[in-house]
Amino acid sequence: MISIYFFTAIIATTLGSLAGLGGGVIIKPVLDTLNHFDLSSVSILSSCTVFAMALISTFRQMKNGFQVQKQMIVLSIGSILGGVLGKHFFDLFLKLFIDEQIGKGIQALILSVLLIITLLKNKLPKHKISNSYFIFFLGLFLGGIASFLGIGGGPINVAILVIFMSLPTKVAAINSVFIILLSQFSKLSLLIIESKIQTVDIKILLFMVIGGIGGGILGAKLNKILSEEIIEKIFSISVLGIIVLNILNAIKAFT
């Protein structure tokens, strides 16, 4: 069974690092489908794995010449604060929904809607926003929704960067992983302070983090090698598959 978690982690984070998907957007619905863990544990496993991927991938991209622009720093600061707020909203969400399955179904529906919007990113009007306040609030939204859903926020990050900053998908993917790194760092810091990481199976967590590290290395290499067109196709196909999985999870939760 551990091998399933390991391969889920490495496949998800390879796609996450390569196309900016983050990995959590794949890990969460897969773990929900397996139904071996409660919502809180799924969120912790996903966040730890995605953070490991983002840390390694960002380091590799910086070695390849990636430089963090001022706008990305502002966006990331907003994302860090958003990650903290999203964590508190998630805790409130758990208290509101005693039925775990209903909670998973609601998360799956929210994620499906957001992912459908990301598929339309190239058809929507493009903007080149430079206002720091607007960029900060974009980061706040990205970090908050990612932390609440426990997904890292990759495809949503990419869509926002393409639509509001006119970045090519390949460049947006690299910046998305950097944003994920900081937003997940804030969330994990809170989990450590609240001693919640110890509540999950440490052996499974370790294997998933190792998978995340491997995915971060492999995805960063592929991002450098593959063309913009191929990465765009991988992004779209992956997001479409994730939407289908989330819709199936939502139907299962409500029936």
PDB file of C-alpha atoms in Angstrom:
ATOM      1  CA  MET A   1       0.000   0.000   0.000  1.00  0.00           C
ATOM      2  CA  ILE A   2       2.883   2.363   0.764  1.00  0.00           C
ATOM      3  CA  SER A   3       4.057   2.001  -2.843  1.00  0.00           C
ATOM      4  CA  ILE A   4       0.730   3.485  -4.020  1.00  0.00           C
ATOM      5  CA  TYR A   5       1.335   6.599  -1.937  1.00  0.00           C
ATOM      6  CA  PHE A   6       4.943   6.869  -3.105  1.00  0.00           C
ATOM      7  CA  PHE A   7       4.095   6.603  -6.808  1.00  0.00           C
ATOM      8  CA  THR A   8       1.128   8.959  -6.395  1.00  0.00           C
ATOM      9  CA  ALA A   9       3.496  11.501  -4.853  1.00  0.00           C
ATOM     10  CA  ILE A  10       6.266  11.197  -7.457  1.00  0.00           C
ATOM     11  CA  ILE A  11       3.904  11.272 -10.468  1.00  0.00           C
ATOM     12  CA  ALA A  12       1.880  14.178  -9.053  1.00  0.00           C
ATOM     13  CA  THR A  13       4.911  16.276  -8.131  1.00  0.00           C
ATOM     14  CA  THR A  14       6.686  15.579 -11.420  1.00  0.00           C
ATOM     15  CA  LEU A  15       3.672  17.043 -13.214  1.00  0.00           C
ATOM     16  CA  GLY A  16       3.526  19.706 -10.532  1.00  0.00           C
ATOM     17  CA  SER A  17       7.095  20.845 -11.007  1.00  0.00           C
ATOM     18  CA  LEU A  18       6.983  20.504 -14.795  1.00  0.00           C
ATOM     19  CA  ALA A  19       3.733  22.352 -15.522  1.00  0.00           C
ATOM     20  CA  GLY A  20       3.243  24.356 -12.325  1.00  0.00           C
ATOM     21  CA  LEU A  21       0.435  22.097 -11.100  1.00  0.00           C
ATOM     22  CA  GLY A  22       2.056  21.848  -7.684  1.00  0.00           C
ATOM     23  CA  GLY A  23       1.097  18.216  -7.153  1.00  0.00           C
ATOM     24  CA  GLY A  24      -1.423  18.644  -4.353  1.00  0.00           C
ATOM     25  CA  VAL A  25      -4.181  19.153  -6.893  1.00  0.00           C
ATOM     26  CA  ILE A  26      -3.535  15.536  -7.944  1.00  0.00           C
ATOM     27  CA  ILE A  27      -2.591  14.063  -4.561  1.00  0.00           C
ATOM     28  CA  LYS A  28      -5.705  15.270  -2.724  1.00  0.00           C
ATOM     29  CA  PRO A  29      -8.376  13.779  -5.042  1.00  0.00           C
ATOM     30  CA  VAL A  30      -6.385  10.517  -5.291  1.00  0.00           C
ATOM     31  CA  LEU A  31      -6.194  10.229  -1.485  1.00  0.00           C
ATOM     32  CA  ASP A  32      -9.884  11.140  -1.267  1.00  0.00           C
ATOM     33  CA  THR A  33     -10.632   8.326  -3.725  1.00  0.00           C
ATOM     34  CA  LEU A  34      -8.604   5.807  -1.680  1.00  0.00           C
ATOM     35  CA  ASN A  35     -10.530   7.036   1.401  1.00  0.00           C
ATOM     36  CA  HIS A  36      -7.917   5.821   3.910  1.00  0.00           C
ATOM     37  CA  PHE A  37      -7.565   9.156   5.719  1.00  0.00           C
ATOM     38  CA  ASP A  38      -9.741  11.906   7.124  1.00  0.00           C
ATOM     39  CA  LEU A  39      -9.766  15.437   5.640  1.00  0.00           C
ATOM     40  CA  SER A  40      -7.165  16.779   8.060  1.00  0.00           C
ATOM     41  CA  SER A  41      -4.688  13.951   7.387  1.00  0.00           C
ATOM     42  CA  VAL A  42      -5.117  14.262   3.599  1.00  0.00           C
ATOM     43  CA  SER A  43      -4.390  17.980   3.853  1.00  0.00           C
ATOM     44  CA  ILE A  44      -1.223  17.378   5.925  1.00  0.00           C
ATOM     45  CA  LEU A  45       0.130  14.616   3.653  1.00  0.00           C
ATOM     46  CA  SER A  46      -0.540  16.694   0.552  1.00  0.00           C
ATOM     47  CA  SER A  47       0.999  19.879   1.970  1.00  0.00           C
ATOM     48  CA  CYS A  48       4.190  18.186   3.191  1.00  0.00           C
ATOM     49  CA  THR A  49       4.712  16.408  -0.132  1.00  0.00           C
ATOM     50  CA  VAL A  50       4.068  19.542  -2.174  1.00  0.00           C
ATOM     51  CA  PHE A  51       6.381  21.634   0.024  1.00  0.00           C
ATOM     52  CA  ALA A  52       9.230  19.131  -0.487  1.00  0.00           C
ATOM     53  CA  MET A  53       8.661  19.247  -4.257  1.00  0.00           C
ATOM     54  CA  ALA A  54       8.509  23.049  -4.360  1.00  0.00           C
ATOM     55  CA  LEU A  55      11.682  23.438  -2.286  1.00  0.00           C
ATOM     56  CA  ILE A  56      13.742  21.133  -4.505  1.00  0.00           C
ATOM     57  CA  SER A  57      12.221  22.388  -7.766  1.00  0.00           C
ATOM     58  CA  THR A  58      12.769  26.075  -6.926  1.00  0.00           C
ATOM     59  CA  PHE A  59      16.377  25.364  -5.949  1.00  0.00           C
ATOM     60  CA  ARG A  60      16.951  23.537  -9.269  1.00  0.00           C
ATOM     61  CA  GLN A  61      15.292  26.330 -11.261  1.00  0.00           C
ATOM     62  CA  MET A  62      17.479  28.945  -9.553  1.00  0.00           C
ATOM     63  CA  LYS A  63      20.535  26.930 -10.554  1.00  0.00           C
ATOM     64  CA  ASN A  64      19.160  27.055 -14.110  1.00  0.00           C
ATOM     65  CA  GLY A  65      18.998  30.862 -13.953  1.00  0.00           C
ATOM     66  CA  PHE A  66      15.511  31.535 -12.577  1.00  0.00           C
ATOM     67  CA  GLN A  67      15.314  34.919 -10.818  1.00  0.00           C
ATOM     68  CA  VAL A  68      12.464  36.038  -8.601  1.00  0.00           C
ATOM     69  CA  GLN A  69      10.927  39.286  -9.869  1.00  0.00           C
ATOM     70  CA  LYS A  70       9.620  42.035  -7.539  1.00  0.00           C
ATOM     71  CA  GLN A  71       6.011  41.308  -8.535  1.00  0.00           C
ATOM     72  CA  MET A  72       6.438  37.650  -7.576  1.00  0.00           C
ATOM     73  CA  ILE A  73       7.773  38.644  -4.164  1.00  0.00           C
ATOM     74  CA  VAL A  74       4.698  40.836  -3.534  1.00  0.00           C
ATOM     75  CA  LEU A  75       2.434  38.030  -4.768  1.00  0.00           C
ATOM     76  CA  SER A  76       4.242  35.521  -2.562  1.00  0.00           C
ATOM     77  CA  ILE A  77       3.934  37.707   0.552  1.00  0.00           C
ATOM     78  CA  GLY A  78       0.186  37.824  -0.070  1.00  0.00           C
ATOM     79  CA  SER A  79       0.251  34.066  -0.610  1.00  0.00           C
ATOM     80  CA  ILE A  80       2.005  33.466   2.730  1.00  0.00           C
ATOM     81  CA  LEU A  81      -0.662  35.439   4.604  1.00  0.00           C
ATOM     82  CA  GLY A  82      -3.333  33.741   2.529  1.00  0.00           C
ATOM     83  CA  GLY A  83      -1.919  30.356   3.521  1.00  0.00           C
ATOM     84  CA  VAL A  84      -2.368  31.235   7.199  1.00  0.00           C
ATOM     85  CA  LEU A  85      -5.934  32.489   6.644  1.00  0.00           C
ATOM     86  CA  GLY A  86      -6.802  29.452   4.514  1.00  0.00           C
ATOM     87  CA  LYS A  87      -5.610  27.142   7.287  1.00  0.00           C
ATOM     88  CA  HIS A  88      -7.951  28.852   9.780  1.00  0.00           C
ATOM     89  CA  PHE A  89     -10.871  28.665   7.336  1.00  0.00           C
ATOM     90  CA  PHE A  90     -10.123  24.963   6.850  1.00  0.00           C
ATOM     91  CA  ASP A  91     -10.237  24.373  10.634  1.00  0.00           C
ATOM     92  CA  LEU A  92     -13.588  26.187  10.774  1.00  0.00           C
ATOM     93  CA  PHE A  93     -14.807  24.134   7.804  1.00  0.00           C
ATOM     94  CA  LEU A  94     -13.997  20.897   9.664  1.00  0.00           C
ATOM     95  CA  LYS A  95     -16.064  22.053  12.635  1.00  0.00           C
ATOM     96  CA  LEU A  96     -19.039  22.964  10.442  1.00  0.00           C
ATOM     97  CA  PHE A  97     -19.167  19.651   8.582  1.00  0.00           C
ATOM     98  CA  ILE A  98     -19.290  16.690  10.959  1.00  0.00           C
ATOM     99  CA  ASP A  99     -19.786  14.355   7.969  1.00  0.00           C
ATOM    100  CA  GLU A 100     -16.304  13.999   6.426  1.00  0.00           C
ATOM    101  CA  GLN A 101     -17.707  12.748   3.112  1.00  0.00           C
ATOM    102  CA  ILE A 102     -19.875  15.846   2.655  1.00  0.00           C
ATOM    103  CA  GLY A 103     -16.829  18.004   3.425  1.00  0.00           C
ATOM    104  CA  LYS A 104     -14.769  16.163   0.795  1.00  0.00           C
ATOM    105  CA  GLY A 105     -17.585  16.528  -1.717  1.00  0.00           C
ATOM    106  CA  ILE A 106     -17.803  20.296  -1.213  1.00  0.00           C
ATOM    107  CA  GLN A 107     -14.029  20.670  -1.613  1.00  0.00           C
ATOM    108  CA  ALA A 108     -14.145  18.557  -4.778  1.00  0.00           C
ATOM    109  CA  LEU A 109     -16.874  20.743  -6.287  1.00  0.00           C
ATOM    110  CA  ILE A 110     -15.039  23.994  -5.469  1.00  0.00           C
ATOM    111  CA  LEU A 111     -11.833  22.599  -6.974  1.00  0.00           C
ATOM    112  CA  SER A 112     -13.644  21.396 -10.118  1.00  0.00           C
ATOM    113  CA  VAL A 113     -15.087  24.863 -10.775  1.00  0.00           C
ATOM    114  CA  LEU A 114     -11.703  26.542 -10.295  1.00  0.00           C
ATOM    115  CA  LEU A 115      -9.988  24.016 -12.576  1.00  0.00           C
ATOM    116  CA  ILE A 116     -12.562  24.504 -15.337  1.00  0.00           C
ATOM    117  CA  ILE A 117     -11.718  28.222 -15.241  1.00  0.00           C
ATOM    118  CA  THR A 118      -7.992  27.422 -15.535  1.00  0.00           C
ATOM    119  CA  LEU A 119      -8.649  25.470 -18.745  1.00  0.00           C
ATOM    120  CA  LEU A 120     -10.084  28.659 -20.255  1.00  0.00           C
ATOM    121  CA  LYS A 121      -7.023  30.771 -19.350  1.00  0.00           C
ATOM    122  CA  ASN A 122      -5.795  31.143 -22.936  1.00  0.00           C
ATOM    123  CA  LYS A 123      -9.240  32.222 -24.167  1.00  0.00           C
ATOM    124  CA  LEU A 124      -9.747  34.914 -21.531  1.00  0.00           C
ATOM    125  CA  PRO A 125      -8.519  38.526 -21.956  1.00  0.00           C
ATOM    126  CA  LYS A 126      -4.902  39.073 -20.853  1.00  0.00           C
ATOM    127  CA  HIS A 127      -3.718  41.887 -18.608  1.00  0.00           C
ATOM    128  CA  LYS A 128      -0.335  43.076 -17.404  1.00  0.00           C
ATOM    129  CA  ILE A 129      -1.077  44.222 -13.863  1.00  0.00           C
ATOM    130  CA  SER A 130       1.655  46.193 -12.097  1.00  0.00           C
ATOM    131  CA  ASN A 131      -0.253  47.632  -9.111  1.00  0.00           C
ATOM    132  CA  SER A 132       1.392  46.139  -6.007  1.00  0.00           C
ATOM    133  CA  TYR A 133      -1.805  46.247  -3.924  1.00  0.00           C
ATOM    134  CA  PHE A 134      -3.773  44.339  -6.540  1.00  0.00           C
ATOM    135  CA  ILE A 135      -0.952  41.790  -6.880  1.00  0.00           C
ATOM    136  CA  PHE A 136      -0.824  41.376  -3.090  1.00  0.00           C
ATOM    137  CA  PHE A 137      -4.550  40.591  -2.937  1.00  0.00           C
ATOM    138  CA  LEU A 138      -4.163  38.122  -5.808  1.00  0.00           C
ATOM    139  CA  GLY A 139      -1.530  36.373  -3.703  1.00  0.00           C
ATOM    140  CA  LEU A 140      -3.825  36.473  -0.685  1.00  0.00           C
ATOM    141  CA  PHE A 141      -6.533  34.711  -2.700  1.00  0.00           C
ATOM    142  CA  LEU A 142      -4.139  32.131  -4.170  1.00  0.00           C
ATOM    143  CA  GLY A 143      -2.558  31.256  -0.826  1.00  0.00           C
ATOM    144  CA  GLY A 144      -5.927  31.142   0.928  1.00  0.00           C
ATOM    145  CA  ILE A 145      -7.704  28.875  -1.552  1.00  0.00           C
ATOM    146  CA  ALA A 146      -4.673  26.586  -1.859  1.00  0.00           C
ATOM    147  CA  SER A 147      -4.352  26.186   1.905  1.00  0.00           C
ATOM    148  CA  PHE A 148      -8.103  25.688   2.355  1.00  0.00           C
ATOM    149  CA  LEU A 149      -8.260  22.988  -0.313  1.00  0.00           C
ATOM    150  CA  GLY A 150      -4.889  21.454   0.681  1.00  0.00           C
ATOM    151  CA  ILE A 151      -3.696  21.407  -2.926  1.00  0.00           C
ATOM    152  CA  GLY A 152      -0.779  23.810  -3.252  1.00  0.00           C
ATOM    153  CA  GLY A 153      -2.808  25.777  -5.819  1.00  0.00           C
ATOM    154  CA  GLY A 154      -0.630  25.088  -8.868  1.00  0.00           C
ATOM    155  CA  PRO A 155      -3.044  25.241 -11.831  1.00  0.00           C
ATOM    156  CA  ILE A 156      -4.902  28.181 -10.280  1.00  0.00           C
ATOM    157  CA  ASN A 157      -1.580  30.005  -9.829  1.00  0.00           C
ATOM    158  CA  VAL A 158      -0.659  29.363 -13.458  1.00  0.00           C
ATOM    159  CA  ALA A 159      -4.026  30.628 -14.721  1.00  0.00           C
ATOM    160  CA  ILE A 160      -3.776  33.821 -12.623  1.00  0.00           C
ATOM    161  CA  LEU A 161      -0.206  34.492 -13.789  1.00  0.00           C
ATOM    162  CA  VAL A 162      -1.161  33.953 -17.439  1.00  0.00           C
ATOM    163  CA  ILE A 163      -4.332  36.065 -17.277  1.00  0.00           C
ATOM    164  CA  PHE A 164      -3.233  38.934 -15.021  1.00  0.00           C
ATOM    165  CA  MET A 165       0.500  39.111 -15.743  1.00  0.00           C
ATOM    166  CA  SER A 166       0.613  37.851 -19.345  1.00  0.00           C
ATOM    167  CA  LEU A 167       3.267  35.242 -18.577  1.00  0.00           C
ATOM    168  CA  PRO A 168       3.842  32.285 -20.937  1.00  0.00           C
ATOM    169  CA  THR A 169       2.686  28.982 -19.405  1.00  0.00           C
ATOM    170  CA  LYS A 170       6.252  27.668 -19.084  1.00  0.00           C
ATOM    171  CA  VAL A 171       7.408  30.752 -17.141  1.00  0.00           C
ATOM    172  CA  ALA A 172       4.174  30.837 -15.130  1.00  0.00           C
ATOM    173  CA  ALA A 173       4.792  27.211 -14.126  1.00  0.00           C
ATOM    174  CA  ILE A 174       8.179  28.056 -12.565  1.00  0.00           C
ATOM    175  CA  ASN A 175       6.775  31.072 -10.716  1.00  0.00           C
ATOM    176  CA  SER A 176       3.784  29.012  -9.580  1.00  0.00           C
ATOM    177  CA  VAL A 177       6.073  26.521  -7.846  1.00  0.00           C
ATOM    178  CA  PHE A 178       7.874  29.386  -6.074  1.00  0.00           C
ATOM    179  CA  ILE A 179       4.530  30.758  -4.812  1.00  0.00           C
ATOM    180  CA  ILE A 180       3.556  27.265  -3.662  1.00  0.00           C
ATOM    181  CA  LEU A 181       6.835  26.970  -1.738  1.00  0.00           C
ATOM    182  CA  LEU A 182       6.095  30.042   0.366  1.00  0.00           C
ATOM    183  CA  SER A 183       2.363  29.483   0.878  1.00  0.00           C
ATOM    184  CA  GLN A 184       2.911  25.882   1.981  1.00  0.00           C
ATOM    185  CA  PHE A 185       5.772  26.969   4.257  1.00  0.00           C
ATOM    186  CA  SER A 186       3.361  29.203   6.191  1.00  0.00           C
ATOM    187  CA  LYS A 187       0.797  26.418   6.455  1.00  0.00           C
ATOM    188  CA  LEU A 188       3.336  23.806   7.588  1.00  0.00           C
ATOM    189  CA  SER A 189       4.757  26.211  10.170  1.00  0.00           C
ATOM    190  CA  LEU A 190       1.305  26.410  11.754  1.00  0.00           C
ATOM    191  CA  LEU A 191       0.899  22.619  11.625  1.00  0.00           C
ATOM    192  CA  ILE A 192       4.237  22.167  13.401  1.00  0.00           C
ATOM    193  CA  ILE A 193       3.385  24.785  16.039  1.00  0.00           C
ATOM    194  CA  GLU A 194       0.027  23.087  16.650  1.00  0.00           C
ATOM    195  CA  SER A 195       1.720  19.614  16.720  1.00  0.00           C
ATOM    196  CA  LYS A 196      -0.661  18.277  14.060  1.00  0.00           C
ATOM    197  CA  ILE A 197       1.905  16.623  11.769  1.00  0.00           C
ATOM    198  CA  GLN A 198       2.430  13.910  14.386  1.00  0.00           C
ATOM    199  CA  THR A 199      -1.211  12.848  13.927  1.00  0.00           C
ATOM    200  CA  VAL A 200      -0.535  11.241  10.524  1.00  0.00           C
ATOM    201  CA  ASP A 201       1.252   7.974   9.714  1.00  0.00           C
ATOM    202  CA  ILE A 202       4.904   9.092   9.726  1.00  0.00           C
ATOM    203  CA  LYS A 203       6.015   6.171   7.525  1.00  0.00           C
ATOM    204  CA  ILE A 204       3.548   7.083   4.767  1.00  0.00           C
ATOM    205  CA  LEU A 205       4.436  10.772   5.170  1.00  0.00           C
ATOM    206  CA  LEU A 206       8.147   9.982   4.757  1.00  0.00           C
ATOM    207  CA  PHE A 207       7.613   7.959   1.568  1.00  0.00           C
ATOM    208  CA  MET A 208       5.395  10.666   0.088  1.00  0.00           C
ATOM    209  CA  VAL A 209       7.943  13.385   0.894  1.00  0.00           C
ATOM    210  CA  ILE A 210      10.688  11.295  -0.758  1.00  0.00           C
ATOM    211  CA  GLY A 211       8.405  10.971  -3.792  1.00  0.00           C
ATOM    212  CA  GLY A 212       7.892  14.749  -3.706  1.00  0.00           C
ATOM    213  CA  ILE A 213      11.640  15.359  -3.732  1.00  0.00           C
ATOM    214  CA  GLY A 214      12.081  12.981  -6.670  1.00  0.00           C
ATOM    215  CA  GLY A 215       9.219  14.637  -8.534  1.00  0.00           C
ATOM    216  CA  GLY A 216      10.683  18.087  -7.907  1.00  0.00           C
ATOM    217  CA  ILE A 217      14.030  17.087  -9.427  1.00  0.00           C
ATOM    218  CA  LEU A 218      12.536  15.286 -12.432  1.00  0.00           C
ATOM    219  CA  GLY A 219       9.912  17.945 -13.156  1.00  0.00           C
ATOM    220  CA  ALA A 220      12.446  20.799 -13.055  1.00  0.00           C
ATOM    221  CA  LYS A 221      14.644  18.929 -15.560  1.00  0.00           C
ATOM    222  CA  LEU A 222      11.711  18.304 -17.911  1.00  0.00           C
ATOM    223  CA  ASN A 223      10.573  21.942 -17.671  1.00  0.00           C
ATOM    224  CA  LYS A 224      13.981  23.024 -18.940  1.00  0.00           C
ATOM    225  CA  ILE A 225      13.991  20.507 -21.814  1.00  0.00           C
ATOM    226  CA  LEU A 226      10.404  20.557 -23.100  1.00  0.00           C
ATOM    227  CA  SER A 227       8.887  23.272 -25.286  1.00  0.00           C
ATOM    228  CA  GLU A 228       6.162  25.739 -24.297  1.00  0.00           C
ATOM    229  CA  GLU A 229       3.673  23.924 -26.557  1.00  0.00           C
ATOM    230  CA  ILE A 230       4.278  20.511 -24.991  1.00  0.00           C
ATOM    231  CA  ILE A 231       4.066  21.889 -21.449  1.00  0.00           C
ATOM    232  CA  GLU A 232       0.801  23.618 -22.355  1.00  0.00           C
ATOM    233  CA  LYS A 233      -0.636  20.301 -23.588  1.00  0.00           C
ATOM    234  CA  ILE A 234       0.543  18.434 -20.484  1.00  0.00           C
ATOM    235  CA  PHE A 235      -1.040  21.134 -18.317  1.00  0.00           C
ATOM    236  CA  SER A 236      -4.404  20.958 -20.116  1.00  0.00           C
ATOM    237  CA  ILE A 237      -4.599  17.144 -20.203  1.00  0.00           C
ATOM    238  CA  SER A 238      -3.623  16.873 -16.532  1.00  0.00           C
ATOM    239  CA  VAL A 239      -6.169  19.484 -15.433  1.00  0.00           C
ATOM    240  CA  LEU A 240      -8.919  17.782 -17.462  1.00  0.00           C
ATOM    241  CA  GLY A 241      -8.139  14.450 -15.790  1.00  0.00           C
ATOM    242  CA  ILE A 242      -8.165  16.060 -12.336  1.00  0.00           C
ATOM    243  CA  ILE A 243     -11.563  17.666 -13.040  1.00  0.00           C
ATOM    244  CA  VAL A 244     -13.056  14.279 -13.944  1.00  0.00           C
ATOM    245  CA  LEU A 245     -11.603  12.687 -10.779  1.00  0.00           C
ATOM    246  CA  ASN A 246     -12.965  15.487  -8.578  1.00  0.00           C
ATOM    247  CA  ILE A 247     -16.431  15.284 -10.116  1.00  0.00           C
ATOM    248  CA  LEU A 248     -16.471  11.526  -9.482  1.00  0.00           C
ATOM    249  CA  ASN A 249     -15.371  12.132  -5.870  1.00  0.00           C
ATOM    250  CA  ALA A 250     -18.130  14.725  -5.421  1.00  0.00           C
ATOM    251  CA  ILE A 251     -20.785  12.340  -6.804  1.00  0.00           C
ATOM    252  CA  LYS A 252     -19.514   9.591  -4.478  1.00  0.00           C
ATOM    253  CA  ALA A 253     -19.596  11.934  -1.475  1.00  0.00           C
ATOM    254  CA  PHE A 254     -23.170  13.084  -2.043  1.00  0.00           C
ATOM    255  CA  THR A 255     -24.688   9.676  -2.855  1.00  0.00           C
TER     256      THR A 255
END
